Tab-separated table of N, CA and C in Angstrom:
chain	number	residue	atom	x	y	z
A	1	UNK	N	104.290	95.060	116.642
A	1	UNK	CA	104.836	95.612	115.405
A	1	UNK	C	103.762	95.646	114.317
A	2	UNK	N	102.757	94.580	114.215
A	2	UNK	CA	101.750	94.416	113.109
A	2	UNK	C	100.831	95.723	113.407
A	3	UNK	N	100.285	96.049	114.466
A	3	UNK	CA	99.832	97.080	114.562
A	3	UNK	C	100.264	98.461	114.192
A	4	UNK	N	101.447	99.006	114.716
A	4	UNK	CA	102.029	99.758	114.292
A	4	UNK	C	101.900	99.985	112.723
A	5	UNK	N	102.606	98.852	112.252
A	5	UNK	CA	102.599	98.843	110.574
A	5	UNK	C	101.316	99.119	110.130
A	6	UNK	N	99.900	98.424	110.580
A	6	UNK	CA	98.856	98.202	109.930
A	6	UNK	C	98.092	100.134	110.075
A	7	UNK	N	98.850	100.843	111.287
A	7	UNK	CA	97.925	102.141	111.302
A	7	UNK	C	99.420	102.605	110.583
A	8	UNK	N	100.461	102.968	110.235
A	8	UNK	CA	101.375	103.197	108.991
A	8	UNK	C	100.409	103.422	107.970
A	9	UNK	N	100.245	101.923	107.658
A	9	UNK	CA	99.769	101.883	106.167
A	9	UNK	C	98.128	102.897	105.867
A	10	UNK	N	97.645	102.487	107.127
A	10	UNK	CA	96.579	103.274	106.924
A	10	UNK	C	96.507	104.481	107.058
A	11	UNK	N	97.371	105.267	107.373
A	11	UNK	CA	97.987	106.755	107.160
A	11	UNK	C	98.259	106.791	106.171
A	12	UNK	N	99.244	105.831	105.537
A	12	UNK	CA	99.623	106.253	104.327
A	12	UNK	C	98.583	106.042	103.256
A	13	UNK	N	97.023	105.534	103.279
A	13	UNK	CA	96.903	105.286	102.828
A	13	UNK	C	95.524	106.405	102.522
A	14	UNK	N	95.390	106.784	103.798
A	14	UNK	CA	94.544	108.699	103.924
A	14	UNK	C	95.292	109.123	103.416
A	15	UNK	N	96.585	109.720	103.529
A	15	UNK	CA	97.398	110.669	102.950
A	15	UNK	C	97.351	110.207	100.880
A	16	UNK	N	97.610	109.099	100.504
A	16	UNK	CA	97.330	109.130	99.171
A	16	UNK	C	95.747	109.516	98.585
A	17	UNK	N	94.737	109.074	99.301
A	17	UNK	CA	93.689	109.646	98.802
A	17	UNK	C	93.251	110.761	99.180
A	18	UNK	N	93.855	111.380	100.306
A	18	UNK	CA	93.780	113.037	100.275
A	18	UNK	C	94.365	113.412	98.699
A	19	UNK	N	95.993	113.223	98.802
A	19	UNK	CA	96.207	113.996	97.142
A	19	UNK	C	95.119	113.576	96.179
A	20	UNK	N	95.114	112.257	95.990
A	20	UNK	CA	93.817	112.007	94.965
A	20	UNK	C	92.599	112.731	94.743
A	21	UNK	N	91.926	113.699	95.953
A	21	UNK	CA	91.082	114.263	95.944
A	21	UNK	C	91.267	115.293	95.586
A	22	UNK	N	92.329	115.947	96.185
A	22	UNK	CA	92.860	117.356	95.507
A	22	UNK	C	92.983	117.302	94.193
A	23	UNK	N	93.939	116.349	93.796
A	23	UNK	CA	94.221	116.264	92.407
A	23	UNK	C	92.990	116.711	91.448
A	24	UNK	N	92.024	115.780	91.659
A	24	UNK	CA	90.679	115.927	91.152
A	24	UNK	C	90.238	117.057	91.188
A	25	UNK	N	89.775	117.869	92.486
A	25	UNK	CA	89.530	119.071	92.669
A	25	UNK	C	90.124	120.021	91.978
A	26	UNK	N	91.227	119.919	91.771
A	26	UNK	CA	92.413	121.419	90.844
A	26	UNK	C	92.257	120.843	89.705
A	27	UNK	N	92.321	119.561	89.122
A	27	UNK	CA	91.856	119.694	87.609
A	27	UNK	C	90.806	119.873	86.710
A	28	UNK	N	89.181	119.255	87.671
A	28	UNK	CA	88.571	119.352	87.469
A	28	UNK	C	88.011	121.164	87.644
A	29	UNK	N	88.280	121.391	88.860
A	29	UNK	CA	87.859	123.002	89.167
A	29	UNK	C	88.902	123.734	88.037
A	30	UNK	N	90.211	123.470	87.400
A	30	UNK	CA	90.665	124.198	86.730
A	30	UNK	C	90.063	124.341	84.979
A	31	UNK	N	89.470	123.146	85.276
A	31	UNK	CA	88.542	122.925	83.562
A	31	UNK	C	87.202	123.616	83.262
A	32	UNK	N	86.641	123.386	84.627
A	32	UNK	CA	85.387	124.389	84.572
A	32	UNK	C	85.768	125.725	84.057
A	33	UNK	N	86.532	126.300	84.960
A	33	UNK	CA	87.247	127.926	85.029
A	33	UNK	C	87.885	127.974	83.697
A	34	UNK	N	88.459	127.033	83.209
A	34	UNK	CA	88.620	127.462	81.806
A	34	UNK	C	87.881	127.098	80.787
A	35	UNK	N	87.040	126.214	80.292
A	35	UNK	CA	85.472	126.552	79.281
A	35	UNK	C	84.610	127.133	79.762
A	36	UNK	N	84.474	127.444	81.024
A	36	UNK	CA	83.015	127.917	81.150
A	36	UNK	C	83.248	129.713	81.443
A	37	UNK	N	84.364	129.634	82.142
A	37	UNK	CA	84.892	131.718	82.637
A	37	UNK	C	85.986	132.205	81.664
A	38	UNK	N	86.395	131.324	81.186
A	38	UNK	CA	87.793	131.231	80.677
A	38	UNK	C	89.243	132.082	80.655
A	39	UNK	N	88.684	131.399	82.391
A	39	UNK	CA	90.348	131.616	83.224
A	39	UNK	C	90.640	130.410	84.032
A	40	UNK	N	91.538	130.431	84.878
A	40	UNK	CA	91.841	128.964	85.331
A	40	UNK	C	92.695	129.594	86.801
A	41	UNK	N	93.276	128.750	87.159
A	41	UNK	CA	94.009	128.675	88.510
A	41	UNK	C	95.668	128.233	87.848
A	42	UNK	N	96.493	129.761	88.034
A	42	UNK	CA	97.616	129.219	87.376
A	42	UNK	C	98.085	127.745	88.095
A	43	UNK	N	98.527	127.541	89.216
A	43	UNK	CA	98.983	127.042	89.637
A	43	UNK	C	98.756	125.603	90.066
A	44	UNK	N	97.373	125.359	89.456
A	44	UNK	CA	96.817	123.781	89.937
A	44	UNK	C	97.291	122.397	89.143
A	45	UNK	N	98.193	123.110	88.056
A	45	UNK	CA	98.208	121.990	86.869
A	45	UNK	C	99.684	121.333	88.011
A	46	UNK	N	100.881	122.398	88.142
A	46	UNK	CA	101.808	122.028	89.139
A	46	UNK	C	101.414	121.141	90.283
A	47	UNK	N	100.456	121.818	91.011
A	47	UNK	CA	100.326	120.818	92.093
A	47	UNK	C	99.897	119.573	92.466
A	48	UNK	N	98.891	119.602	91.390
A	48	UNK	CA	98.494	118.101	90.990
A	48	UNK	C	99.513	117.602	90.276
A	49	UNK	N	100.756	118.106	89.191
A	49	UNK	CA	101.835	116.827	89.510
A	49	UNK	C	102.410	116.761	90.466
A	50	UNK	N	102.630	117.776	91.656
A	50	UNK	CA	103.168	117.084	92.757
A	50	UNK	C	102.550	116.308	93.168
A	51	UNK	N	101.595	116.359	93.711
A	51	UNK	CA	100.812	115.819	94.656
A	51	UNK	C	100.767	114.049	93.946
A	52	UNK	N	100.726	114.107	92.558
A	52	UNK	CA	100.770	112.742	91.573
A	52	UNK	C	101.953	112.055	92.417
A	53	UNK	N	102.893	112.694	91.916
A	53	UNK	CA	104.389	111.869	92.578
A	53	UNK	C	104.027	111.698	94.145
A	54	UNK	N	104.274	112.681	94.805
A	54	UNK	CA	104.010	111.670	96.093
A	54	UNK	C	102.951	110.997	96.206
A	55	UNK	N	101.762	111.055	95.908
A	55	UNK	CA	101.063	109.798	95.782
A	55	UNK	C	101.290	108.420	95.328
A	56	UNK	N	101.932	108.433	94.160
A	56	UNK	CA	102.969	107.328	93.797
A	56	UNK	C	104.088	106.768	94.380
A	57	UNK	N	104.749	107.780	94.790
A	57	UNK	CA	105.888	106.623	95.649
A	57	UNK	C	105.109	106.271	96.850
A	58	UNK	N	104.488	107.003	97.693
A	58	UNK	CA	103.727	106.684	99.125
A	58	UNK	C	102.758	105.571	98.800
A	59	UNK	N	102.265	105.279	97.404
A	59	UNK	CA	101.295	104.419	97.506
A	59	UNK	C	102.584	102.873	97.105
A	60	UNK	N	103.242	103.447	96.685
A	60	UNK	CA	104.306	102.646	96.433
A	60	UNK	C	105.036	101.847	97.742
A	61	UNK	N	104.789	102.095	98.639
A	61	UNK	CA	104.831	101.869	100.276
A	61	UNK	C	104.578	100.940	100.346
A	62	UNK	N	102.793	100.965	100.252
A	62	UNK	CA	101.622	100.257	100.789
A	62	UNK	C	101.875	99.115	99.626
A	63	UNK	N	101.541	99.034	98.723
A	63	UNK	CA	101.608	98.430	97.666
A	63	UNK	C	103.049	96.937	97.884
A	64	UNK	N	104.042	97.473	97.941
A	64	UNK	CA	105.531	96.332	98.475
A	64	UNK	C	105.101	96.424	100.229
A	65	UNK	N	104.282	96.715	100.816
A	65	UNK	CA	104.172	95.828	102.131
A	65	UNK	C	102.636	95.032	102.023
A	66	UNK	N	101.782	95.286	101.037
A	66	UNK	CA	101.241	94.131	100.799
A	66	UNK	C	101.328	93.458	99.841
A	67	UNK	N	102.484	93.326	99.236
A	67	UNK	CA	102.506	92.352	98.257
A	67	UNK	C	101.854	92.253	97.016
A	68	UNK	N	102.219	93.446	96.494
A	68	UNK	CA	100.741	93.604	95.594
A	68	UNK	C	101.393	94.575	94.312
A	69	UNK	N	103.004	94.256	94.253
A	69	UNK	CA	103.585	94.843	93.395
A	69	UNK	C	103.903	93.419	91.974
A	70	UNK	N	104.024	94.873	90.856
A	70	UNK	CA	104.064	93.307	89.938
A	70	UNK	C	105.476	92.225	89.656
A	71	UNK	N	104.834	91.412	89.896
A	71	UNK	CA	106.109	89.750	89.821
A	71	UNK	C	105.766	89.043	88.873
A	72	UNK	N	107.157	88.395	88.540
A	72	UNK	CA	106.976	86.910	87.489
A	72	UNK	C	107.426	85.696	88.827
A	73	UNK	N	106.600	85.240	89.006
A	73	UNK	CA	106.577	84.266	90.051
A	73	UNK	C	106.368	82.735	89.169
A	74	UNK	N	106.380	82.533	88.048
A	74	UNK	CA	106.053	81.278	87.389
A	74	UNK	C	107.074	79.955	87.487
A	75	UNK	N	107.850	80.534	87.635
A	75	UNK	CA	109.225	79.454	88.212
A	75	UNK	C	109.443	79.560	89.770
A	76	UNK	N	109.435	80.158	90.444
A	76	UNK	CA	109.463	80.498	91.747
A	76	UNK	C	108.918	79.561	92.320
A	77	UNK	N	107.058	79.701	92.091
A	77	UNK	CA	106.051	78.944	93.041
A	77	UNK	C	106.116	77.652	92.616
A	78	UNK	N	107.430	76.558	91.616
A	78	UNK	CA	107.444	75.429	91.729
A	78	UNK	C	108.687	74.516	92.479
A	79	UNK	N	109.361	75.755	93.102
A	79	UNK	CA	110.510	75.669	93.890
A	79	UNK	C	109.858	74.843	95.000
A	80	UNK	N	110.156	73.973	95.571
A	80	UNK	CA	110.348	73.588	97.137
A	80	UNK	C	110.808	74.528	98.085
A	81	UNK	N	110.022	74.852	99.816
A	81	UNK	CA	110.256	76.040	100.220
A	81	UNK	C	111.466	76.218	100.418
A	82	UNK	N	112.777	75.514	100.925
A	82	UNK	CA	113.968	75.983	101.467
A	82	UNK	C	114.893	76.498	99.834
A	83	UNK	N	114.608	75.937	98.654
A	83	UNK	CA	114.676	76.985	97.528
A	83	UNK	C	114.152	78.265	97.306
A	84	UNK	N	112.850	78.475	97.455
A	84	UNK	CA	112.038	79.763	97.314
A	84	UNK	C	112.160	80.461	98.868
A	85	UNK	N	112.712	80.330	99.660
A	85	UNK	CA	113.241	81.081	100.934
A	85	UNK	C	114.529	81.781	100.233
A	86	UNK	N	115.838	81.371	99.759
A	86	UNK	CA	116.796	81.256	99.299
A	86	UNK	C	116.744	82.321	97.955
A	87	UNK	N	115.802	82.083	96.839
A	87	UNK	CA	115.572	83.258	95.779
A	87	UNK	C	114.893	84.027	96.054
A	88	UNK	N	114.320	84.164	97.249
A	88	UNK	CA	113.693	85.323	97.815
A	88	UNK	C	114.565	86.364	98.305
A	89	UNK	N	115.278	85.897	99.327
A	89	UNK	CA	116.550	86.573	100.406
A	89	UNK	C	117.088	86.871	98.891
A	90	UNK	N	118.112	86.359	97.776
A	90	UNK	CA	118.473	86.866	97.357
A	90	UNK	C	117.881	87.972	96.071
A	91	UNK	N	116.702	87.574	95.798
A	91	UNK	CA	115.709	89.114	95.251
A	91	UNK	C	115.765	90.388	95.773
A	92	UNK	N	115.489	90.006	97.083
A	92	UNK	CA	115.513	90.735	97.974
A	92	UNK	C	116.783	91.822	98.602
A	93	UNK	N	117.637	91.334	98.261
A	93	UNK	CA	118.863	91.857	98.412
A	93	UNK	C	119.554	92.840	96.923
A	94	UNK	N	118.674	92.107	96.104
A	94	UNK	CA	119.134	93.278	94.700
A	94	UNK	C	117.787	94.504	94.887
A	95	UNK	N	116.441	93.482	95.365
A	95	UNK	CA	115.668	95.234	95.795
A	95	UNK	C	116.324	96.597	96.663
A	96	UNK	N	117.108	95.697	97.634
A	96	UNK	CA	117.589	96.432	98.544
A	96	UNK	C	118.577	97.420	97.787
A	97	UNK	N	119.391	97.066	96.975
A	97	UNK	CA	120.174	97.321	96.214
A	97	UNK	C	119.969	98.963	95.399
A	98	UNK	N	118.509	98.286	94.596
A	98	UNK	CA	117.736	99.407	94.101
A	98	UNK	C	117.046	100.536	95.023
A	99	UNK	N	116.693	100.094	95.503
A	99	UNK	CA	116.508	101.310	97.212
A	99	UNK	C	117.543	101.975	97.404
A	100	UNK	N	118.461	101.724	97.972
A	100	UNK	CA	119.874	102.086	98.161
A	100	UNK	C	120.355	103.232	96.579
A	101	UNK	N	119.803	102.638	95.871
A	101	UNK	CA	120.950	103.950	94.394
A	101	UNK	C	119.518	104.600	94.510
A	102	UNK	N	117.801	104.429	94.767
A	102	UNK	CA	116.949	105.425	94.636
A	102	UNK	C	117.099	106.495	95.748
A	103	UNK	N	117.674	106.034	96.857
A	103	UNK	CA	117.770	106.937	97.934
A	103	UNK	C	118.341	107.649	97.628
A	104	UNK	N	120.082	107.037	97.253
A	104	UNK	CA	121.405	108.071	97.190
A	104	UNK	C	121.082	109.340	95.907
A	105	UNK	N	120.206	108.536	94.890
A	105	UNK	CA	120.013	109.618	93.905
A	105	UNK	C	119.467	110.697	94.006
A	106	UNK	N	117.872	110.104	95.117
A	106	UNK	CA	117.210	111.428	95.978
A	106	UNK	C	117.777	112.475	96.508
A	107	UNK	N	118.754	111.841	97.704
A	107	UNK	CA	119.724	112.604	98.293
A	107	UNK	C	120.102	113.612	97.310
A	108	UNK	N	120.740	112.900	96.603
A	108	UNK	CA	121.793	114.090	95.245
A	108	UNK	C	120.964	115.250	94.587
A	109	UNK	N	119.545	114.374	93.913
A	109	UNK	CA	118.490	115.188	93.648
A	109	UNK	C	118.078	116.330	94.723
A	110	UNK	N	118.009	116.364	96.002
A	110	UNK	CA	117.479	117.376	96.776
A	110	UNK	C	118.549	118.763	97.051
A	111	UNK	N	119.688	117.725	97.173
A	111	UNK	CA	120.931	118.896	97.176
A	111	UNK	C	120.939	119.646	95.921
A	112	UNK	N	121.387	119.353	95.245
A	112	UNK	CA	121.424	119.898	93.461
A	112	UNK	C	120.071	120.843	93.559
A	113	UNK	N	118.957	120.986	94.211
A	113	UNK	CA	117.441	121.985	94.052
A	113	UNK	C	117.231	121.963	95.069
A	114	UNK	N	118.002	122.860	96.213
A	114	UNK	CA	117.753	123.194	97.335
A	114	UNK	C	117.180	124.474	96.858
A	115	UNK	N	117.680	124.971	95.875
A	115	UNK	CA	117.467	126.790	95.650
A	115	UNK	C	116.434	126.902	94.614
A	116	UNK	N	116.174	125.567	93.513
A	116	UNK	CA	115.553	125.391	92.632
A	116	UNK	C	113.861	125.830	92.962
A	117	UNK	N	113.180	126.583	92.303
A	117	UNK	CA	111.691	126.730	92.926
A	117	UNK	C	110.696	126.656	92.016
A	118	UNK	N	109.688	125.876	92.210
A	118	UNK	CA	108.755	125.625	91.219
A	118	UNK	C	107.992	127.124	90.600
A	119	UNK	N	107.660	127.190	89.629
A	119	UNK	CA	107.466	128.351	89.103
A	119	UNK	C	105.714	128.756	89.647
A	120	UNK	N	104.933	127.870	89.778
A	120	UNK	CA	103.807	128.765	89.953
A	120	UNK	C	103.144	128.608	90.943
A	121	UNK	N	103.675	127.355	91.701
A	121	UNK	CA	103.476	127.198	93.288
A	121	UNK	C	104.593	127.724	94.441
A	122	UNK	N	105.527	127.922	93.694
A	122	UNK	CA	106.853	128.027	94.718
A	122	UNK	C	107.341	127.254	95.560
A	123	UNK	N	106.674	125.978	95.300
A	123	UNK	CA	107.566	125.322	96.085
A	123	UNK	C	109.005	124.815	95.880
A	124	UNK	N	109.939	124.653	97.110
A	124	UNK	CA	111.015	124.381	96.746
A	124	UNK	C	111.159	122.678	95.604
A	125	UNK	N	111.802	122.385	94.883
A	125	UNK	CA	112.300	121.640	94.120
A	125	UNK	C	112.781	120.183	95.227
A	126	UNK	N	113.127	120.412	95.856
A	126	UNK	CA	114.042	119.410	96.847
A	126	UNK	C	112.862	118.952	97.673
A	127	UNK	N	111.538	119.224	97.923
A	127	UNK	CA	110.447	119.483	98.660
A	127	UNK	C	109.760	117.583	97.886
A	128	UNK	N	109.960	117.597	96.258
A	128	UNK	CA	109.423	117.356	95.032
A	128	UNK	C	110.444	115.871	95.713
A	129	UNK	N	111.549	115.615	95.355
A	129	UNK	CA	112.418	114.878	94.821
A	129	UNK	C	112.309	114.079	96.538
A	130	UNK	N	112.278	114.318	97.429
A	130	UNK	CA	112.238	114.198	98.771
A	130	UNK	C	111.280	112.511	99.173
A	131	UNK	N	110.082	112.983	98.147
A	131	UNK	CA	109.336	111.885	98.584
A	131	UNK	C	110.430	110.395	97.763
A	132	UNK	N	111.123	110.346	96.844
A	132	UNK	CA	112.232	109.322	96.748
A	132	UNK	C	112.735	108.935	97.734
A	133	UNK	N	113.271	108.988	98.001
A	133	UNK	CA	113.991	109.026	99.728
A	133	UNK	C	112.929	108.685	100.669
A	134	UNK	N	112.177	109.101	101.017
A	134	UNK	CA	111.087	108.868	102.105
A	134	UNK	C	110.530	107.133	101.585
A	135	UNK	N	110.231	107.091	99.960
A	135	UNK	CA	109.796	106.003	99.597
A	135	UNK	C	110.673	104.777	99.860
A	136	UNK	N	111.982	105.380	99.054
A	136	UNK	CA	113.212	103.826	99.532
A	136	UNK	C	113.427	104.100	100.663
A	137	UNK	N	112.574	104.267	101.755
A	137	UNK	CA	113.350	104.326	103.104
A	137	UNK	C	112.041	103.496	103.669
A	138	UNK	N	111.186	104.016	103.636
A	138	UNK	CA	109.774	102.740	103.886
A	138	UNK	C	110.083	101.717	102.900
A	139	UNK	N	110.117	101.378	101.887
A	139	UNK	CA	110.303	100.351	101.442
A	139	UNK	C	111.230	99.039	101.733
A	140	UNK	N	112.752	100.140	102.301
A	140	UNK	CA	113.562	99.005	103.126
A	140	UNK	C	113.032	98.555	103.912
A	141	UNK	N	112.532	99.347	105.022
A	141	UNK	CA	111.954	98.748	105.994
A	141	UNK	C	111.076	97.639	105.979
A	142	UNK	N	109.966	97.983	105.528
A	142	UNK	CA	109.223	96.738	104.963
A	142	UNK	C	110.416	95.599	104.173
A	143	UNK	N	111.255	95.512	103.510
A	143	UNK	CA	112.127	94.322	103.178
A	143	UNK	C	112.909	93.947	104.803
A	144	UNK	N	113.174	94.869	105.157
A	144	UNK	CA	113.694	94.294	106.213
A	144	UNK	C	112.817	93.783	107.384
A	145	UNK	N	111.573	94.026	107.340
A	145	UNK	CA	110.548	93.460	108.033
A	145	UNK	C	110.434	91.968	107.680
A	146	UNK	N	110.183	91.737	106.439
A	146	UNK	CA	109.736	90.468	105.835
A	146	UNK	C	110.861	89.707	105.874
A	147	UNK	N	112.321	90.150	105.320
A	147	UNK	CA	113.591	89.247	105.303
A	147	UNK	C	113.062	88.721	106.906
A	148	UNK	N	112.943	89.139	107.890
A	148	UNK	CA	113.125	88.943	109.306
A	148	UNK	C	112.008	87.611	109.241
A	149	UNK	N	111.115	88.429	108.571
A	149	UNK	CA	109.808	87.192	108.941
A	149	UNK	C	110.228	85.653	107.898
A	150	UNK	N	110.736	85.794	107.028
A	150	UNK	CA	111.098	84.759	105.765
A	150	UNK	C	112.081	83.706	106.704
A	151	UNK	N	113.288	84.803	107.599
A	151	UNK	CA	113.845	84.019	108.203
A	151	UNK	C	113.500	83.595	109.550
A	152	UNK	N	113.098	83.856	110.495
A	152	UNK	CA	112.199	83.030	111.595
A	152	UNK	C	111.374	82.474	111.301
A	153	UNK	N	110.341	82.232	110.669
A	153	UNK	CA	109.117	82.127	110.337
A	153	UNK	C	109.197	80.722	109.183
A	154	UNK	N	108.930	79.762	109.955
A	154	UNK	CA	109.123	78.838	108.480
A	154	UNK	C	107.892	78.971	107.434
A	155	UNK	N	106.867	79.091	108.020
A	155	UNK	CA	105.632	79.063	106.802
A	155	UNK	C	105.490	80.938	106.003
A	156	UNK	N	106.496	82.103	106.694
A	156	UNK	CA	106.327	82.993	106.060
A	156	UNK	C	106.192	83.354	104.737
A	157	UNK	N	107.543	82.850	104.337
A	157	UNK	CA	107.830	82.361	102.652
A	157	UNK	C	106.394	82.067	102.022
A	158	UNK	N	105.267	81.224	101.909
A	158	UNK	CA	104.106	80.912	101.663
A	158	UNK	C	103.389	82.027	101.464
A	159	UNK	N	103.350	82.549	102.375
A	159	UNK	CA	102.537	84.004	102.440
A	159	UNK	C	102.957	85.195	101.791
A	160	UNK	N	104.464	85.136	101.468
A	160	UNK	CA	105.273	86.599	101.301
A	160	UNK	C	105.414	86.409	99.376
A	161	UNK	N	105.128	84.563	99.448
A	161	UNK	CA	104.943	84.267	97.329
A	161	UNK	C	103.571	83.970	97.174
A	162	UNK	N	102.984	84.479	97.514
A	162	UNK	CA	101.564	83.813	97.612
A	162	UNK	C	100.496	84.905	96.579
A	163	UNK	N	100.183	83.494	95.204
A	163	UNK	CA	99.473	84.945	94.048
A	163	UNK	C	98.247	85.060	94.766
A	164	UNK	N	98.025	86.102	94.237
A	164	UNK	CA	96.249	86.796	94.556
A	164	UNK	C	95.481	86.136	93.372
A	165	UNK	N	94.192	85.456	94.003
A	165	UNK	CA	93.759	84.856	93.424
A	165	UNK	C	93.408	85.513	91.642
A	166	UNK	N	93.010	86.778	91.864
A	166	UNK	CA	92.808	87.560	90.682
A	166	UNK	C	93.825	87.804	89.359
A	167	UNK	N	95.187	87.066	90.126
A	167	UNK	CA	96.334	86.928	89.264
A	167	UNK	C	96.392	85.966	88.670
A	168	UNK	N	95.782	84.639	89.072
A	168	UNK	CA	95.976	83.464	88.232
A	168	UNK	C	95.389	83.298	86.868
């Protein structure tokens, strides 16, 4: 399974710095073209915010399966572990929570702009709102990866609250 996950992430993690590059490319190539020719590329300002958003939720992936999203852990890490197992599972269960209304909203969002079309790329609208859904759907997973590991795993907990040194 670690494998699996670990070439996941590293897909997902080409696929965010592909957009990143583009991004760059259409804004930067659209700035030249407009001080220096002064014309531009209608359509690059759009795609680089798409491409922004799914880069964000997808990096948003990687980010909650390594642990590297932001926490107030200051009361937590003085818990004893079978406490901090316990406010974890139940954190964890209001994340789940929030996944669950980001999905259903996606959902709603894609239906509602099935017909909706971006004006200077054309892409469909529902195309846009989609990566929500894709995000709370990797993201459960990964909770439901770790709940699994928190609960078999007695020393998991350690690892799954564990600050980065650069945080202290």
């Amino acid at each position: 399974m670690k494998l699996k996950s670990a070439s996941l992430m590293q897909f997902l993690n080409i696929v965010t710095a592909i957009a990143l590059f583009l991004m760059t490319i259409f804004v930067f190539g659209n700035v030249v073209l407009r001080y220096l020719f002064n014309s531009g590329i209608t359509w690059s300002e759009e795609a680089s915010r798409f491409l922004f958003i799914w880069m964000t939720f997808l990096g948003a992936i990687v980010a909650f399966r390594h642990n590297e999203h932001l926490g107030v852990d200051l009361l937590v890490k003085l818990f004893p572990r079978p406490v901090k197992k316990i406010v974890y599972i139940l954190i964890n269960i209001v994340i789940a929570f929030m996944l669950w209304l980001i999905f259903d909203g996606g959902l709603k969002l894609i239906g509602m702009n099935t017909e909706n079309i971006a004006p200077a790329t054309g892409i469909p609208m529902s195309y846009i709102f989609a990566s929500s859904v894709i995000m709370s759907i990797g993201m459960f997973l990964v909770l439901i990866f770790n709940l699994y590991r928190v609960i078999k795993h007695d020393n998991a907990i350690d690892e799954l609250t564990k600050v980065h040194a650069e945080d202290e």
